[in-house]
Structures are given as structure tokens and as C-alpha cells.
Amino acid sequence: MSYTGDVQVGGPADVRELSGLTITKLAVGPFDNNAYLLRCTRTGDGLIIDAAADADRILALMSDQPISAVVTTHQHGDHWQALEQVVKVTGATTIAHPLDAPVLPVPVDRLVEHGDRISVGVLTLEVIHLRGHTPGSVALLYDGGEEDGHHLFTGDSLFPGGVGNTGKDPVRFEQLYTDVVERLFDRLPDETWVYPGHGKDTTLGAERPSLQEWKARGW
């Protein structure tokens, strides 16, 4: 597999070709955000996860193929700086969780809750609500079965080395840690590939041995 997920701001995107889905990862903006383009290989339909910054570069990823939706994983401004421009150019449907949607700079066309499904061509992504980094943070899961495996887009709720920032609030940390353990680690296999909102990718298997350490340190 040539895909590594190691991208740099100003550098090229990294592309992962699965049988059902093509995943393109691009690093953008002053906060080194990851923006993802998912495209159904059967229909060509596309979806953006976090139009974080640099609308021109995100739009250039699409070439002449359309996208139908932009999902914003949470309300923090570094994850939606390019949202207004991308939606203006593409006419894509905007999607977010209702607890974070009011903060976004454009109206949200579709509000999604835990367990909802988002279509990308003939494929679907499962919405997983992970409370704590923000009230309405969501992850998106593509379950590609035996052929493609599990691919999890976690926003700022899970990174290599720990869960997302909870502002040193023990209540928020306990909520996020519990959600990440119960809704991700307790349910999905070690081979699940994790695509975070910043930085390098990881797998659940690589992070699983550190769960108790994360709990003990409280961040």
C-alpha cells in the first residue's frame, strides 16, 4: 500500500484507492488541518469531510467531478474556514450535528445524530457522536467489509496518542474517553484505520494498549 496519510501543508495530497471508495487526504491552513475527499468508485459521487481552509486547493481536488455534501465534524473555526466558499462553488449539502451546527458560517441543510447514515454514491457512512471535545463532535465510519475494511474519520476526537482536547475539564474528558472506548474501541477491530482532523493517521490497534494510560493521565 503506497498510502501513508503523512501529508504536509503546501504539499501534495495522499490518495488511498479502495475497491469501493477513494480517500484523498490534504493538509491545509495555519493549524495544519486535514481535509478529506471521499469518492464512490462506482458512481463518482463525492463528499468532503471538513472544508477546513484553502478553498482553492480543496476545490482543485475535485477536478471536474461533483460532490454532493460537506460534513463538518465539529464547530471549531479551523475546521470550516473554507466551508462557505466550497458550498458556494459546488452547491453541496451541508451536514453537521445539531449541537454544533448553529456556530457554522452557513446554514446546515441536514442535521445528523448518532447512528444516522450519510450516502456517498452507493456507499454509506455511519455517524458516531463523540461528546466532549465539543458537544456535537462526530466521527464518520466507512465499513467496507472484508474487502475494504473499516475506515474512521474522527475529527478532533481521537488522534495518535490520545483523545481530543477537553480543556482540562474532567467531566468533558470522562465523557469523551467513555464515548471513544464504548463507541469505537469496544466495537471496531484493531485494523480500523483512523483519519484524524490534524496530523498523521493511526489504527485502533496501535492505540488500544494506551487506553488505560490515557484514562490515568486525564487527557
C-alpha positions as a LaTeX table, in Angstrom:
\begin{tabular}{lrrr}
\hline
Residue & $x$ (\AA) & $y$ (\AA) & $z$ (\AA) \\
\hline
Met1 & 0.00 & 0.00 & 0.00 \\
Ser2 & 1.53 & 3.31 & $-1.05$ \\
Tyr3 & $-0.83$ & 5.43 & 1.08 \\
Thr4 & 0.69 & 6.63 & 4.37 \\
Gly5 & $-1.53$ & 9.59 & 5.37 \\
Asp6 & 1.60 & 11.67 & 6.03 \\
Val7 & 0.77 & 15.00 & 4.36 \\
Gln8 & 2.15 & 18.50 & 4.83 \\
Val9 & 0.58 & 21.93 & 4.33 \\
Gly10 & 1.54 & 23.09 & 0.85 \\
Gly11 & 2.44 & 19.58 & $-0.20$ \\
Pro12 & 0.56 & 17.08 & $-2.33$ \\
Ala13 & $-2.49$ & 15.16 & $-1.24$ \\
Asp14 & $-2.21$ & 11.46 & $-0.41$ \\
Val15 & $-4.68$ & 9.14 & $-2.12$ \\
Arg16 & $-5.93$ & 5.75 & $-0.98$ \\
Glu17 & $-7.69$ & 3.58 & $-3.55$ \\
Leu18 & $-10.11$ & 1.06 & $-2.05$ \\
Ser19 & $-12.40$ & $-1.12$ & $-4.10$ \\
Gly20 & $-15.49$ & 0.90 & $-3.21$ \\
Leu21 & $-14.09$ & 4.24 & $-2.11$ \\
Thr22 & $-11.25$ & 6.59 & $-2.95$ \\
Ile23 & $-9.95$ & 8.64 & 0.00 \\
Thr24 & $-7.91$ & 11.79 & $-0.65$ \\
Lys25 & $-6.23$ & 13.50 & 2.31 \\
Leu26 & $-4.97$ & 17.08 & 2.11 \\
Ala27 & $-3.27$ & 19.23 & 4.78 \\
Val28 & $-4.39$ & 22.87 & 4.74 \\
Gly29 & $-4.24$ & 26.11 & 6.68 \\
Pro30 & $-2.26$ & 27.61 & 9.57 \\
Phe31 & $-3.46$ & 24.93 & 12.01 \\
Asp32 & $-2.33$ & 22.02 & 9.84 \\
Asn33 & $-5.86$ & 20.72 & 9.35 \\
Asn34 & $-6.74$ & 17.63 & 7.36 \\
Ala35 & $-9.46$ & 17.85 & 4.75 \\
Tyr36 & $-10.74$ & 14.64 & 3.17 \\
Leu37 & $-12.39$ & 13.98 & $-0.17$ \\
Leu38 & $-14.28$ & 10.68 & $-0.33$ \\
Arg39 & $-15.46$ & 9.46 & $-3.70$ \\
Cys40 & $-17.59$ & 6.42 & $-4.53$ \\
Thr41 & $-15.75$ & 4.42 & $-7.18$ \\
Arg42 & $-18.96$ & 3.14 & $-8.77$ \\
Thr43 & $-20.88$ & 6.39 & $-9.18$ \\
Gly44 & $-18.22$ & 9.10 & $-8.91$ \\
Asp45 & $-20.22$ & 10.89 & $-6.21$ \\
Gly46 & $-18.05$ & 12.75 & $-3.72$ \\
Leu47 & $-18.17$ & 14.12 & $-0.18$ \\
Ile48 & $-15.86$ & 16.45 & 1.73 \\
Ile49 & $-15.08$ & 15.97 & 5.41 \\
Asp50 & $-14.07$ & 19.31 & 6.97 \\
Ala51 & $-13.60$ & 22.12 & 4.44 \\
Ala52 & $-11.03$ & 23.44 & 6.84 \\
Ala53 & $-9.11$ & 26.10 & 4.91 \\
Asp54 & $-7.72$ & 26.91 & 1.46 \\
Ala55 & $-10.86$ & 26.56 & $-0.62$ \\
Asp56 & $-8.87$ & 26.73 & $-3.86$ \\
Arg57 & $-6.84$ & 23.63 & $-3.03$ \\
Ile58 & $-9.87$ & 21.71 & $-1.79$ \\
Leu59 & $-11.83$ & 22.58 & $-4.91$ \\
Ala60 & $-8.87$ & 21.57 & $-7.08$ \\
Leu61 & $-9.05$ & 18.06 & $-5.60$ \\
Met62 & $-12.45$ & 17.58 & $-7.18$ \\
Ser63 & $-11.29$ & 18.17 & $-10.75$ \\
Asp64 & $-14.46$ & 18.16 & $-12.87$ \\
Gln65 & $-16.33$ & 15.62 & $-10.73$ \\
Pro66 & $-19.15$ & 16.79 & $-8.45$ \\
Ile67 & $-19.53$ & 16.46 & $-4.72$ \\
Ser68 & $-22.92$ & 16.14 & $-3.08$ \\
Ala69 & $-22.14$ & 17.02 & 0.55 \\
Val70 & $-19.74$ & 18.60 & 3.01 \\
Val71 & $-19.68$ & 17.19 & 6.55 \\
Thr72 & $-18.25$ & 19.35 & 9.32 \\
Thr73 & $-17.06$ & 17.17 & 12.20 \\
His74 & $-17.38$ & 19.91 & 14.83 \\
Gln75 & $-17.85$ & 23.61 & 15.42 \\
His76 & $-14.27$ & 24.87 & 15.83 \\
Gly77 & $-13.42$ & 27.51 & 13.25 \\
Asp78 & $-10.26$ & 25.89 & 11.93 \\
His79 & $-12.45$ & 23.08 & 10.52 \\
Trp80 & $-14.78$ & 25.27 & 8.45 \\
Gln81 & $-12.84$ & 28.29 & 7.18 \\
Ala82 & $-13.32$ & 27.18 & 3.55 \\
Leu83 & $-16.87$ & 25.86 & 4.01 \\
Glu84 & $-18.74$ & 28.89 & 2.69 \\
Gln85 & $-16.67$ & 29.11 & $-0.49$ \\
Val86 & $-16.73$ & 25.36 & $-1.18$ \\
Val87 & $-20.51$ & 25.23 & $-0.78$ \\
Lys88 & $-20.96$ & 28.33 & $-2.93$ \\
Val89 & $-19.00$ & 26.77 & $-5.80$ \\
Thr90 & $-20.33$ & 23.22 & $-5.54$ \\
Gly91 & $-23.87$ & 23.63 & $-4.24$ \\
Ala92 & $-23.18$ & 20.74 & $-1.88$ \\
Thr93 & $-25.47$ & 19.87 & 1.02 \\
Thr94 & $-24.05$ & 20.91 & 4.40 \\
Ile95 & $-24.17$ & 18.34 & 7.20 \\
Ala96 & $-23.40$ & 18.61 & 10.92 \\
His97 & $-24.66$ & 17.60 & 14.36 \\
Pro98 & $-27.41$ & 19.89 & 15.73 \\
Leu99 & $-25.41$ & 20.81 & 18.85 \\
Asp100 & $-22.59$ & 22.32 & 16.77 \\
Ala101 & $-24.47$ & 23.44 & 13.65 \\
Pro102 & $-25.51$ & 26.93 & 14.91 \\
Val103 & $-21.86$ & 28.03 & 15.05 \\
Leu104 & $-21.10$ & 27.24 & 11.41 \\
Pro105 & $-20.89$ & 30.15 & 8.92 \\
Val106 & $-23.55$ & 28.76 & 6.56 \\
Pro107 & $-26.95$ & 27.19 & 7.19 \\
Val108 & $-26.80$ & 23.45 & 7.79 \\
Asp109 & $-29.06$ & 21.60 & 5.39 \\
Arg110 & $-29.05$ & 18.28 & 7.20 \\
Leu111 & $-28.70$ & 17.67 & 10.92 \\
Val112 & $-27.41$ & 14.23 & 11.87 \\
Glu113 & $-27.50$ & 12.30 & 15.12 \\
His114 & $-25.64$ & 9.26 & 16.45 \\
Gly115 & $-26.35$ & 6.25 & 14.27 \\
Asp116 & $-27.55$ & 8.18 & 11.22 \\
Arg117 & $-26.26$ & 7.30 & 7.73 \\
Ile118 & $-24.79$ & 9.60 & 5.11 \\
Ser119 & $-24.70$ & 8.43 & 1.49 \\
Val120 & $-21.73$ & 8.70 & $-0.84$ \\
Gly121 & $-22.95$ & 7.24 & $-4.10$ \\
Val122 & $-23.96$ & 3.65 & $-3.35$ \\
Leu123 & $-21.97$ & 3.65 & $-0.09$ \\
Thr124 & $-22.91$ & 4.89 & 3.37 \\
Leu125 & $-21.02$ & 6.45 & 6.26 \\
Glu126 & $-22.24$ & 5.92 & 9.82 \\
Val127 & $-22.39$ & 8.94 & 12.11 \\
Ile128 & $-20.84$ & 8.33 & 15.55 \\
His129 & $-21.42$ & 11.08 & 18.12 \\
Leu130 & $-18.37$ & 11.57 & 20.35 \\
Arg131 & $-19.19$ & 14.07 & 23.08 \\
Gly132 & $-16.53$ & 16.08 & 24.91 \\
His133 & $-14.22$ & 17.94 & 22.52 \\
Thr134 & $-17.34$ & 19.87 & 21.54 \\
Pro135 & $-20.96$ & 18.98 & 22.31 \\
Gly136 & $-21.70$ & 17.97 & 18.71 \\
Ser137 & $-18.46$ & 16.36 & 17.56 \\
Val138 & $-18.96$ & 13.42 & 15.23 \\
Ala139 & $-16.86$ & 10.71 & 13.64 \\
Leu140 & $-17.75$ & 9.02 & 10.35 \\
Leu141 & $-17.29$ & 5.29 & 9.76 \\
Tyr142 & $-16.98$ & 3.55 & 6.41 \\
Asp143 & $-17.44$ & $-0.19$ & 6.88 \\
Gly144 & $-16.11$ & $-1.71$ & 3.68 \\
Gly145 & $-16.47$ & $-5.32$ & 4.81 \\
Glu146 & $-13.79$ & $-7.92$ & 4.19 \\
Glu147 & $-12.59$ & $-6.27$ & 1.01 \\
Asp148 & $-12.08$ & $-2.66$ & 2.14 \\
Gly149 & $-12.06$ & $-2.93$ & 5.93 \\
His150 & $-13.04$ & $-0.20$ & 8.39 \\
His151 & $-12.12$ & 3.47 & 7.91 \\
Leu152 & $-12.87$ & 6.01 & 10.64 \\
Phe153 & $-12.74$ & 9.79 & 10.30 \\
Thr154 & $-12.51$ & 11.17 & 13.83 \\
Gly155 & $-12.23$ & 14.97 & 13.56 \\
Asp156 & $-10.57$ & 16.20 & 16.76 \\
Ser157 & $-11.96$ & 13.44 & 19.00 \\
Leu158 & $-9.21$ & 10.83 & 18.52 \\
Phe159 & $-5.57$ & 11.19 & 17.48 \\
Pro160 & $-2.41$ & 9.10 & 17.63 \\
Gly161 & $-1.58$ & 9.26 & 21.32 \\
Gly162 & $-4.90$ & 10.23 & 22.83 \\
Val163 & $-8.35$ & 11.73 & 22.68 \\
Gly164 & $-9.03$ & 15.34 & 21.69 \\
Asn165 & $-8.61$ & 18.42 & 23.85 \\
Thr166 & $-11.26$ & 18.75 & 26.55 \\
Gly167 & $-9.98$ & 21.98 & 28.11 \\
Lys168 & $-8.68$ & 20.27 & 31.26 \\
Asp169 & $-12.30$ & 19.70 & 32.28 \\
Pro170 & $-12.52$ & 16.29 & 33.97 \\
Val171 & $-16.22$ & 15.93 & 33.15 \\
Arg172 & $-15.66$ & 16.57 & 29.46 \\
Phe173 & $-12.64$ & 14.26 & 29.42 \\
Glu174 & $-14.56$ & 11.44 & 31.08 \\
Gln175 & $-17.38$ & 11.84 & 28.55 \\
Leu176 & $-15.06$ & 11.82 & 25.54 \\
Tyr177 & $-12.93$ & 8.97 & 26.85 \\
Thr178 & $-16.03$ & 6.90 & 27.58 \\
Asp179 & $-17.53$ & 7.56 & 24.15 \\
Val180 & $-14.28$ & 6.75 & 22.37 \\
Val181 & $-13.89$ & 3.49 & 24.28 \\
Glu182 & $-17.51$ & 2.34 & 24.08 \\
Arg183 & $-18.39$ & 3.57 & 20.58 \\
Leu184 & $-15.05$ & 2.92 & 18.87 \\
Phe185 & $-12.61$ & 0.61 & 20.66 \\
Asp186 & $-15.19$ & $-1.77$ & 22.15 \\
Arg187 & $-16.91$ & $-2.18$ & 18.82 \\
Leu188 & $-14.41$ & $-1.96$ & 15.96 \\
Pro189 & $-11.45$ & $-4.19$ & 15.08 \\
Asp190 & $-7.81$ & $-3.30$ & 15.61 \\
Glu191 & $-7.30$ & $-2.96$ & 11.85 \\
Thr192 & $-9.67$ & 0.04 & 11.74 \\
Trp193 & $-7.78$ & 2.91 & 10.11 \\
Val194 & $-8.14$ & 6.27 & 11.86 \\
Tyr195 & $-8.05$ & 9.53 & 9.88 \\
Pro196 & $-7.87$ & 12.46 & 12.35 \\
Gly197 & $-8.55$ & 16.16 & 11.92 \\
His198 & $-4.85$ & 17.06 & 12.23 \\
Gly199 & $-1.62$ & 15.19 & 11.70 \\
Lys200 & $-0.82$ & 11.59 & 10.92 \\
Asp201 & $-3.16$ & 8.62 & 10.74 \\
Thr202 & $-3.18$ & 5.66 & 13.09 \\
Thr203 & $-5.14$ & 2.46 & 13.74 \\
Leu204 & $-7.26$ & 1.42 & 16.70 \\
Gly205 & $-4.88$ & $-1.47$ & 17.27 \\
Ala206 & $-1.91$ & 0.87 & 17.59 \\
Glu207 & $-3.73$ & 2.98 & 20.19 \\
Arg208 & $-5.57$ & 0.29 & 22.16 \\
Pro209 & $-2.66$ & $-0.60$ & 24.52 \\
Ser210 & $-2.54$ & 3.02 & 25.73 \\
Leu211 & $-6.18$ & 3.39 & 26.77 \\
Gln212 & $-5.56$ & 2.92 & 30.49 \\
Glu213 & $-2.64$ & 5.32 & 30.35 \\
Trp214 & $-4.89$ & 7.96 & 28.77 \\
Lys215 & $-7.51$ & 7.43 & 31.46 \\
Ala216 & $-4.95$ & 7.73 & 34.26 \\
Arg217 & $-3.41$ & 10.95 & 32.94 \\
Gly218 & $-6.81$ & 12.55 & 32.29 \\
Trp219 & $-6.14$ & 13.90 & 28.79 \\
\hline
\end{tabular}
